[in-house]
CSV table of C-alpha atoms in Angstrom, one decimal:
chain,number,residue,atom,x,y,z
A,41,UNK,CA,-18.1,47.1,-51.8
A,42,UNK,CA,-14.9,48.3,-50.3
A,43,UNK,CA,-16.4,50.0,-47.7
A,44,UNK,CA,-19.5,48.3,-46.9
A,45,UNK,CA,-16.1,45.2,-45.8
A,46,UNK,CA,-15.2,47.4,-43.3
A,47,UNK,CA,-16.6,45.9,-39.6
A,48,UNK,CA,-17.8,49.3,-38.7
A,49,UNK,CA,-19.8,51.1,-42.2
A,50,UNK,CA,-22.6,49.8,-43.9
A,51,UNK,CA,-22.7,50.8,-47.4
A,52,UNK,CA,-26.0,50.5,-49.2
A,53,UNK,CA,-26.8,49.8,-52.5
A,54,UNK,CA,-27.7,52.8,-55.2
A,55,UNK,CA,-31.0,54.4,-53.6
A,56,UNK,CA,-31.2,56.8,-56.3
A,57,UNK,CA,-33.0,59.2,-54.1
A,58,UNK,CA,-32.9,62.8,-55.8
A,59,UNK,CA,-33.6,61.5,-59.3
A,60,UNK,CA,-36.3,58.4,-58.4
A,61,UNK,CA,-37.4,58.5,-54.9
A,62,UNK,CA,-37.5,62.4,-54.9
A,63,UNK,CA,-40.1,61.9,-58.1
A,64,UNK,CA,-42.4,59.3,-56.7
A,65,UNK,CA,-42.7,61.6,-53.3
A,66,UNK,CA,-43.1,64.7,-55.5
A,67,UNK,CA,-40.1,66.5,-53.7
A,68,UNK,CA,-38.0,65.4,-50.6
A,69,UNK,CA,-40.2,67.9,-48.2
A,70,UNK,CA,-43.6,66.0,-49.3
A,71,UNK,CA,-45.4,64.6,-45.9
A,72,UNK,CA,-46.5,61.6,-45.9
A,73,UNK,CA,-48.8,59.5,-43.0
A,74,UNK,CA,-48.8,56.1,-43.6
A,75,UNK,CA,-45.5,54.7,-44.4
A,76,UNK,CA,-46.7,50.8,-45.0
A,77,UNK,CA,-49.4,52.3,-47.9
A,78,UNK,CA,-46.5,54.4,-49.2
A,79,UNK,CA,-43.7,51.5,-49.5
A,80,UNK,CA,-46.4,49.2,-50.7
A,81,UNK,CA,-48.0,51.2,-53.5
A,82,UNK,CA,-45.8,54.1,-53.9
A,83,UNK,CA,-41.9,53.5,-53.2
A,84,UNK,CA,-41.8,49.7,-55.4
A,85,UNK,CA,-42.5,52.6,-58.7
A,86,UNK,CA,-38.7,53.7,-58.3
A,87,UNK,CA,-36.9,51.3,-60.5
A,88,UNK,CA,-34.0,51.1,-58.9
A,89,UNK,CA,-35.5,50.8,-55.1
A,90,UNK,CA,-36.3,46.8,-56.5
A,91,UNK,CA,-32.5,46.3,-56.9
A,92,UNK,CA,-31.1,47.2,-53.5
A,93,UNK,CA,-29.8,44.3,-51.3
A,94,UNK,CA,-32.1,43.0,-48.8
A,95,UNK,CA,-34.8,45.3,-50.0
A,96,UNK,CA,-37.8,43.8,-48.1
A,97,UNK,CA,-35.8,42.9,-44.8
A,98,UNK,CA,-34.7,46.7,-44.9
A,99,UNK,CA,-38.3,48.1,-45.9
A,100,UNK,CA,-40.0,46.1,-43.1
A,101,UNK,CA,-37.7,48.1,-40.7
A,102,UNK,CA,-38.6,51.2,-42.1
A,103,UNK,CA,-42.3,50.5,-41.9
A,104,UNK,CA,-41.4,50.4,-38.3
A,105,UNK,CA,-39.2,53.4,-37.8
A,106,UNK,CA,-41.8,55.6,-39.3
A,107,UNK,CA,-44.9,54.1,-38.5
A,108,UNK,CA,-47.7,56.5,-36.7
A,109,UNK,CA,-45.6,59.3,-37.6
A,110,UNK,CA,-45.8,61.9,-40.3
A,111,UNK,CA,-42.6,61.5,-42.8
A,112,UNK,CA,-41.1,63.4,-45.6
A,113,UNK,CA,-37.9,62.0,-48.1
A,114,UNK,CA,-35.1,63.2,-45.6
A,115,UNK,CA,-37.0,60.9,-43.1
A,116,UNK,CA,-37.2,58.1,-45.6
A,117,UNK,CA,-33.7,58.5,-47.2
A,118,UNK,CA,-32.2,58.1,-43.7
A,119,UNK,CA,-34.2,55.2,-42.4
A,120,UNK,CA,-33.3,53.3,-45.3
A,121,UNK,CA,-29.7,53.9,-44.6
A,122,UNK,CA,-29.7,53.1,-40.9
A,123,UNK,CA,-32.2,49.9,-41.1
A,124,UNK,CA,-29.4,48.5,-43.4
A,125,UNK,CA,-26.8,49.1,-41.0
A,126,UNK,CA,-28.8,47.5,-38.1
A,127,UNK,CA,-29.2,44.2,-40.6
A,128,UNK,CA,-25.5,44.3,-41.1
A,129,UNK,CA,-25.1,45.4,-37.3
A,130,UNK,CA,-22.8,48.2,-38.2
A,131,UNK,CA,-22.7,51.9,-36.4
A,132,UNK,CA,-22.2,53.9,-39.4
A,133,UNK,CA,-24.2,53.8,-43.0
A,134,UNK,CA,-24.1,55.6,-46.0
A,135,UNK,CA,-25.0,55.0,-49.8
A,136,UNK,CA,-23.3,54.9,-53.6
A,137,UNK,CA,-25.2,56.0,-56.0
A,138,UNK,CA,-23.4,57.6,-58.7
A,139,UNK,CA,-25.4,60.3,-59.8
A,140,UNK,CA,-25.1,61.4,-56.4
A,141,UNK,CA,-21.8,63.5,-57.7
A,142,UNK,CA,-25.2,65.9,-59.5
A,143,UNK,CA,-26.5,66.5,-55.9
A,144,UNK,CA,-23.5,67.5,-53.8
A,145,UNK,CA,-25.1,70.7,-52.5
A,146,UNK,CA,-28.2,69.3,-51.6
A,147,UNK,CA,-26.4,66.1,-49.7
A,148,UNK,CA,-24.5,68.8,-47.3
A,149,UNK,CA,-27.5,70.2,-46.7
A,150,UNK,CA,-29.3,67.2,-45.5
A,151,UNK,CA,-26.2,65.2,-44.1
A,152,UNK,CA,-23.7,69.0,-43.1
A,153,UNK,CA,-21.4,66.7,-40.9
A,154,UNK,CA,-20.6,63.6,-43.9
A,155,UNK,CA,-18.2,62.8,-45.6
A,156,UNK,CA,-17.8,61.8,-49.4
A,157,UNK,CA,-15.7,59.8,-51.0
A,158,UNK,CA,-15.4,60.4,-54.6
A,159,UNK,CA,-13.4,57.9,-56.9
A,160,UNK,CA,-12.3,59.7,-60.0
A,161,UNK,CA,-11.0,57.0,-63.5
A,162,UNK,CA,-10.0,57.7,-66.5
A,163,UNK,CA,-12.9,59.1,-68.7
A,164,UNK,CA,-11.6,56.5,-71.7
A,165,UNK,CA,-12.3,53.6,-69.6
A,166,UNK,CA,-15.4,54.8,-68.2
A,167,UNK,CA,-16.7,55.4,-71.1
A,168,UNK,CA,-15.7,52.1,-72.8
A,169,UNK,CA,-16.9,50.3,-69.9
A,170,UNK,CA,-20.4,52.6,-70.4
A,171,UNK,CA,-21.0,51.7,-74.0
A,172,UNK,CA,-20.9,48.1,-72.8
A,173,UNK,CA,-23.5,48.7,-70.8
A,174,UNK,CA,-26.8,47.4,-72.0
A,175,UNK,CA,-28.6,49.8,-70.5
A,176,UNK,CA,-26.6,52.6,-71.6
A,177,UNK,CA,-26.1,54.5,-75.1
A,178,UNK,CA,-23.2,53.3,-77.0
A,179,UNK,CA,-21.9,56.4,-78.3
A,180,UNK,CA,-19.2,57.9,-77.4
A,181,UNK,CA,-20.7,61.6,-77.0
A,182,UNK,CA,-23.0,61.1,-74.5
A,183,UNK,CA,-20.7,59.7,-72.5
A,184,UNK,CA,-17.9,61.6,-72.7
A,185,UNK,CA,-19.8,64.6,-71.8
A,186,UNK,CA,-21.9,63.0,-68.9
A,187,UNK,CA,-18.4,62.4,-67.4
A,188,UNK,CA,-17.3,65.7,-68.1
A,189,UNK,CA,-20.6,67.4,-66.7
A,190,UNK,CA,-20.4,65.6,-63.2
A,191,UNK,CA,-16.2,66.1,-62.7
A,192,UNK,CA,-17.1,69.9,-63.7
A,193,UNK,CA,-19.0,70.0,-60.8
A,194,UNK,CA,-17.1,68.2,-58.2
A,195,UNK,CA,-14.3,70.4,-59.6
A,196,UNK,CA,-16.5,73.4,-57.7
A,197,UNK,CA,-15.5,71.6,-54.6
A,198,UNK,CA,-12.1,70.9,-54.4
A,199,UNK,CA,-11.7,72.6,-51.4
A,200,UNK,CA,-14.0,71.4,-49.6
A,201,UNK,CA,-12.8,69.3,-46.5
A,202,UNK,CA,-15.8,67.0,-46.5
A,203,UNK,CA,-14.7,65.6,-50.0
A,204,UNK,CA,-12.0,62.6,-50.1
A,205,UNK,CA,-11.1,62.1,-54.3
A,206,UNK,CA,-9.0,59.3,-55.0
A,207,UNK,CA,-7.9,57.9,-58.6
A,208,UNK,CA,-9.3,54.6,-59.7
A,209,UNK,CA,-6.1,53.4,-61.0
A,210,UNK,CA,-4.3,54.6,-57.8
A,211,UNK,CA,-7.0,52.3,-55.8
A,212,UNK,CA,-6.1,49.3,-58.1
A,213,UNK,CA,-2.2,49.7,-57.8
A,214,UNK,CA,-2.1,50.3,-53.9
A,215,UNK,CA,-5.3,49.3,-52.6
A,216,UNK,CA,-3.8,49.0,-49.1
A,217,UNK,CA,-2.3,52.2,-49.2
A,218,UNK,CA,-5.4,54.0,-50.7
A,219,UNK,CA,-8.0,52.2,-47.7
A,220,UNK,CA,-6.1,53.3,-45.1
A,221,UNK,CA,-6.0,56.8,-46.5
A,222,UNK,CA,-10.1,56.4,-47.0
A,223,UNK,CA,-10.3,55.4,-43.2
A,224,UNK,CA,-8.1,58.5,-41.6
A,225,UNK,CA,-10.1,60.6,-44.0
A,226,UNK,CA,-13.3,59.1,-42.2
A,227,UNK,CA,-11.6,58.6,-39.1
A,228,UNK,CA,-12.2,54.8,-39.0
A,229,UNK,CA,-9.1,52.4,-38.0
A,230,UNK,CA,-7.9,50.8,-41.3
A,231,UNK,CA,-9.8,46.9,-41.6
A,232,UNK,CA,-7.5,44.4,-43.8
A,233,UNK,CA,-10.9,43.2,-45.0
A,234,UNK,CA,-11.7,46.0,-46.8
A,235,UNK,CA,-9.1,44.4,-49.2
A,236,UNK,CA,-11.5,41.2,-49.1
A,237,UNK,CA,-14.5,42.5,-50.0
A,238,UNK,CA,-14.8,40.1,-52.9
A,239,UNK,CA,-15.4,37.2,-50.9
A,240,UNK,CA,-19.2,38.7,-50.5
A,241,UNK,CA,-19.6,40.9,-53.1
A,242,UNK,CA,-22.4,38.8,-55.2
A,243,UNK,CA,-24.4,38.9,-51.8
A,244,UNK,CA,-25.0,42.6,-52.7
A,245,UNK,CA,-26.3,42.5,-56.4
A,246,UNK,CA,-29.7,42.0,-57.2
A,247,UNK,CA,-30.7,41.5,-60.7
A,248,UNK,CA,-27.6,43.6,-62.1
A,249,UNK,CA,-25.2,41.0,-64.0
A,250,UNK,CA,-23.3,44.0,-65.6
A,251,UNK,CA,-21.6,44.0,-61.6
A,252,UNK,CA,-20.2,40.6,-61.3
A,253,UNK,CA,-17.0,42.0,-61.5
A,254,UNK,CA,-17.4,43.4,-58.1
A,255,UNK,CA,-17.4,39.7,-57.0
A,256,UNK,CA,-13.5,39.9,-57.8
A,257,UNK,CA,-10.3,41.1,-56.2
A,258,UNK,CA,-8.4,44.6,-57.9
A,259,UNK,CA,-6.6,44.2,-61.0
A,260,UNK,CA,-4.8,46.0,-63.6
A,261,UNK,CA,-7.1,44.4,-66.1
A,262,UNK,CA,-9.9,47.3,-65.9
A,263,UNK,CA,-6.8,49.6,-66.6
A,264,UNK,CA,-6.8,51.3,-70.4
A,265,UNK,CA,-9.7,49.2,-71.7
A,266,UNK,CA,-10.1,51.5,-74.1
A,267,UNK,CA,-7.0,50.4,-76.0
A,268,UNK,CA,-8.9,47.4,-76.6
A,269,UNK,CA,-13.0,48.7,-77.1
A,270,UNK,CA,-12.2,52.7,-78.5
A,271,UNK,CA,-11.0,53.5,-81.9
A,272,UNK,CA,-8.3,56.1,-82.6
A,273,UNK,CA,-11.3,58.1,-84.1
A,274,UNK,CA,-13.0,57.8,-80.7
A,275,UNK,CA,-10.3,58.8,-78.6
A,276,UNK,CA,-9.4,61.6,-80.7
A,277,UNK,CA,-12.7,62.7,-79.6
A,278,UNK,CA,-13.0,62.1,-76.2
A,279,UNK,CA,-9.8,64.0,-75.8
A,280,UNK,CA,-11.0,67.3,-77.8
A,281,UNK,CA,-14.1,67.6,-75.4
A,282,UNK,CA,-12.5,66.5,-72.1
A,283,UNK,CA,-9.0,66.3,-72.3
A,284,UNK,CA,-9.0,69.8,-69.9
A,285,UNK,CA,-10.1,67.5,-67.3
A,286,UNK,CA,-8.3,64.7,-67.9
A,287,UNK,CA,-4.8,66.6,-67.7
A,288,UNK,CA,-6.0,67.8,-64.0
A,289,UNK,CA,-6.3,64.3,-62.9
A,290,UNK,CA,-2.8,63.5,-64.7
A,291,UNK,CA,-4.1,61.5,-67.2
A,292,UNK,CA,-2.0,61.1,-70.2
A,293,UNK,CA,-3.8,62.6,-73.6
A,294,UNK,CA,-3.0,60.3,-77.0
A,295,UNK,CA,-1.1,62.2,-79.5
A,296,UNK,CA,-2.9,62.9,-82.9
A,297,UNK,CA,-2.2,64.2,-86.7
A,298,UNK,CA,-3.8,67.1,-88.0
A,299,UNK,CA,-6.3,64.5,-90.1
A,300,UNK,CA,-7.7,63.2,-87.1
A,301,UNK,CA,-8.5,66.4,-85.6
A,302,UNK,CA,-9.7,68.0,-88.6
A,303,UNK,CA,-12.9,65.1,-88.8
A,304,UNK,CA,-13.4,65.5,-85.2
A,305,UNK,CA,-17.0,67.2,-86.2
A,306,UNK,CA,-17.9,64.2,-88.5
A,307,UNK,CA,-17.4,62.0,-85.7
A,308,UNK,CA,-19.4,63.8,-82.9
A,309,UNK,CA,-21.9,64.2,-86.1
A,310,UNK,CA,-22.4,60.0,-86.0
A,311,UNK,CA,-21.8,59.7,-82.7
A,312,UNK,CA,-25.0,62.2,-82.3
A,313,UNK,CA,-27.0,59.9,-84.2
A,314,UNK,CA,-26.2,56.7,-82.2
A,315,UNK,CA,-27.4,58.8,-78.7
A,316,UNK,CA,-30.4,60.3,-80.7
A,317,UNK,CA,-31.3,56.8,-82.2
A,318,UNK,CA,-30.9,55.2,-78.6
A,319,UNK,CA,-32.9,57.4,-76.7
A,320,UNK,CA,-35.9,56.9,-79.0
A,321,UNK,CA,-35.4,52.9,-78.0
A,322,UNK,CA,-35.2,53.6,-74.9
A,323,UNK,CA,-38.6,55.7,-74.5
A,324,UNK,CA,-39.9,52.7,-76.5
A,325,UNK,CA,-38.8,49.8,-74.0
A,326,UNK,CA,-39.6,51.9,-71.2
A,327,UNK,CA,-43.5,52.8,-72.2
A,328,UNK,CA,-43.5,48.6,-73.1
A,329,UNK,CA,-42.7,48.1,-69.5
A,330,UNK,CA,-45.6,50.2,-68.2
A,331,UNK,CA,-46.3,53.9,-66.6
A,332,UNK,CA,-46.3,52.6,-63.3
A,333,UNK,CA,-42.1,52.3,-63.3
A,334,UNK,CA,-40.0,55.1,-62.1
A,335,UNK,CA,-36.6,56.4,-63.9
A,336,UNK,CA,-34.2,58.4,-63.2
A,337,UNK,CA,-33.7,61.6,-65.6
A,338,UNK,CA,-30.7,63.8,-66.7
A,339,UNK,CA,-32.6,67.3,-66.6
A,340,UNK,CA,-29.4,68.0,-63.7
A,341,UNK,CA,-27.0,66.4,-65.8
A,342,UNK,CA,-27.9,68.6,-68.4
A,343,UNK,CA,-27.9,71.7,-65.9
A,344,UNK,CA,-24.4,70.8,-65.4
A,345,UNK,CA,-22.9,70.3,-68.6
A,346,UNK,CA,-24.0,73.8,-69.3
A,347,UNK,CA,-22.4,75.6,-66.3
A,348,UNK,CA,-19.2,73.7,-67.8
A,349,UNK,CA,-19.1,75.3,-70.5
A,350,UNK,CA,-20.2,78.6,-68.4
A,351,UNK,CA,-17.8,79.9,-66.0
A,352,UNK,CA,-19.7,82.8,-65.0
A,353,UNK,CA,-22.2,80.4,-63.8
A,354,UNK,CA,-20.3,78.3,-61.8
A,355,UNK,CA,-20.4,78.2,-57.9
């Protein structure tokens, strides 16, 4: 929302394009020829395509963009992009997905020139704020590990100078400071309504009421959460599976006795149970809903978890 305030960037909403549009398509090289039978039949099956902002607005431009033409997902992914810029009459687009952080190669090899900006927090308050989640598993294993999995791999490119990583709790204590950073990194002249994007945040969420706290200004109240939602238990493991990680950020790692390290394996052992018990609920909801409906999946999430515990395999 930050970004999508700024005069000159339109920011679109999750497009979910390697794990749902990718799927529907049957791979981002498919060709397709007729682009209205496609959105109209085809491109609604992606769950999350029927949350983005001003969906139909922006899917009647791309009906135009690639009508009478052969298209394949590159094509599509892009049009998208740039017919939401043209609504919000902006130069310069781009997208936030979050799973995005699984497909960094395969974004520099579609888009070699852009740039990403990659907001690290504090794995205990993202995975609080996770478990809250009703969509999401409330254990604290899954979790954990999902956010380990994805930093593991952006870890892989810390040299690259494409990449911009900020801290989440740096953002929230000098949010001024951090923006105009973002906008030399981009090379975009700094917009004191980046600091106001707020005021129109609700404009931008469609059927997603876990957001509405994008509709408000930064605090220090989405700081340490955890304190408040994780037990000691929890934390303890969080820490013992992470807490590598969380040191190279700078994060600050509880302090334990021996007993709660000792029934660390108990814990993940529950925990466990909660993801598998959650995932056969979920398969459940999803079949009620109908085949028709498009999710994402974590086969590269998986894929990445186990080149984190592999250094021989990673890049």
């Amino acid at each position: 929302m930050i970004m999508n305030s700024h005069p000159n960037i339109a920011i679109y909403g999750e497009i979910h394009f390697f794990d749902e549009i990718c799927k529907v398509m049957e791979g981002r090289e498919t060709q397709i020829n007729n682009i209205t039978d496609f959105v109209n039949n085809t491109l609604i099956k992606a769950y999350h395509v029927n949350l983005l902002p001003k969906r139909d607005a922006v899917l009647d431009k791309v009906k135009v963009k690639l009508s009478n033409t052969r298209f394949n997902g590159v094509d599509l992914y892009t049009a998208m992009m740039k017919s939401f810029a043209e609504l919000e009459s902006k130069r310069r687009y781009g997208e936030k997905t979050n799973e995005n952080i699984r497909y960094i190669d395969e974004l520099f090899s579609i888009f070699p020139q852009s740039k990403i900006i990659h907001i690290v927090r504090d794995p205990r308050d993202v995975v609080s704020s996770m478990m809250s989640m009703p969509w999401a598993s409330n254990d604290i294993l899954a979790n954990t590990l999902r956010w380990r999995a994805e930093l593991s791999n952006m870890q892989t490119y810390k040299e690259d100078d494409r990449i911009f990583e900020i801290r989440y709790e740096d953002l929230i204590q000098n949010p001024e400071q951090i923006c105009r950073s973002i906008c030399d990194f981009i090379g975009e002249p700094f917009s004191p309504k980046m600091l106001e994007f707020d005021r129109k945040a609700k404009d931008y969420i469609v059927n997603e009421p876990w957001k509405e706290r994008t509709g408000k200004s930064l605090d220090n109240a989405a700081k340490q959460r955890w304190k408040r939602d994780l037990t000691s238990w929890q934390v303890c493991v969080l820490q013992a599976l992470v807490g590598g990680l969380m040191k190279s950020y700078g994060y600050k790692l509880e302090r334990y006795g021996v007993a709660k390290w000792l029934a660390v394996p108990l814990v993940v052992a529950a925990e466990a149970v909660k993801y598998v018990v959650y995932k056969i609920k979920q398969r459940k909801e999803r079949k009620s809903k109908g085949e028709d409906i498009v999710y994402g999946d974590d086969r590269r999430l998986y894929q990445l978890l186990l080149k984190s515990y592999l250094p021989f395999a990673r890049r």
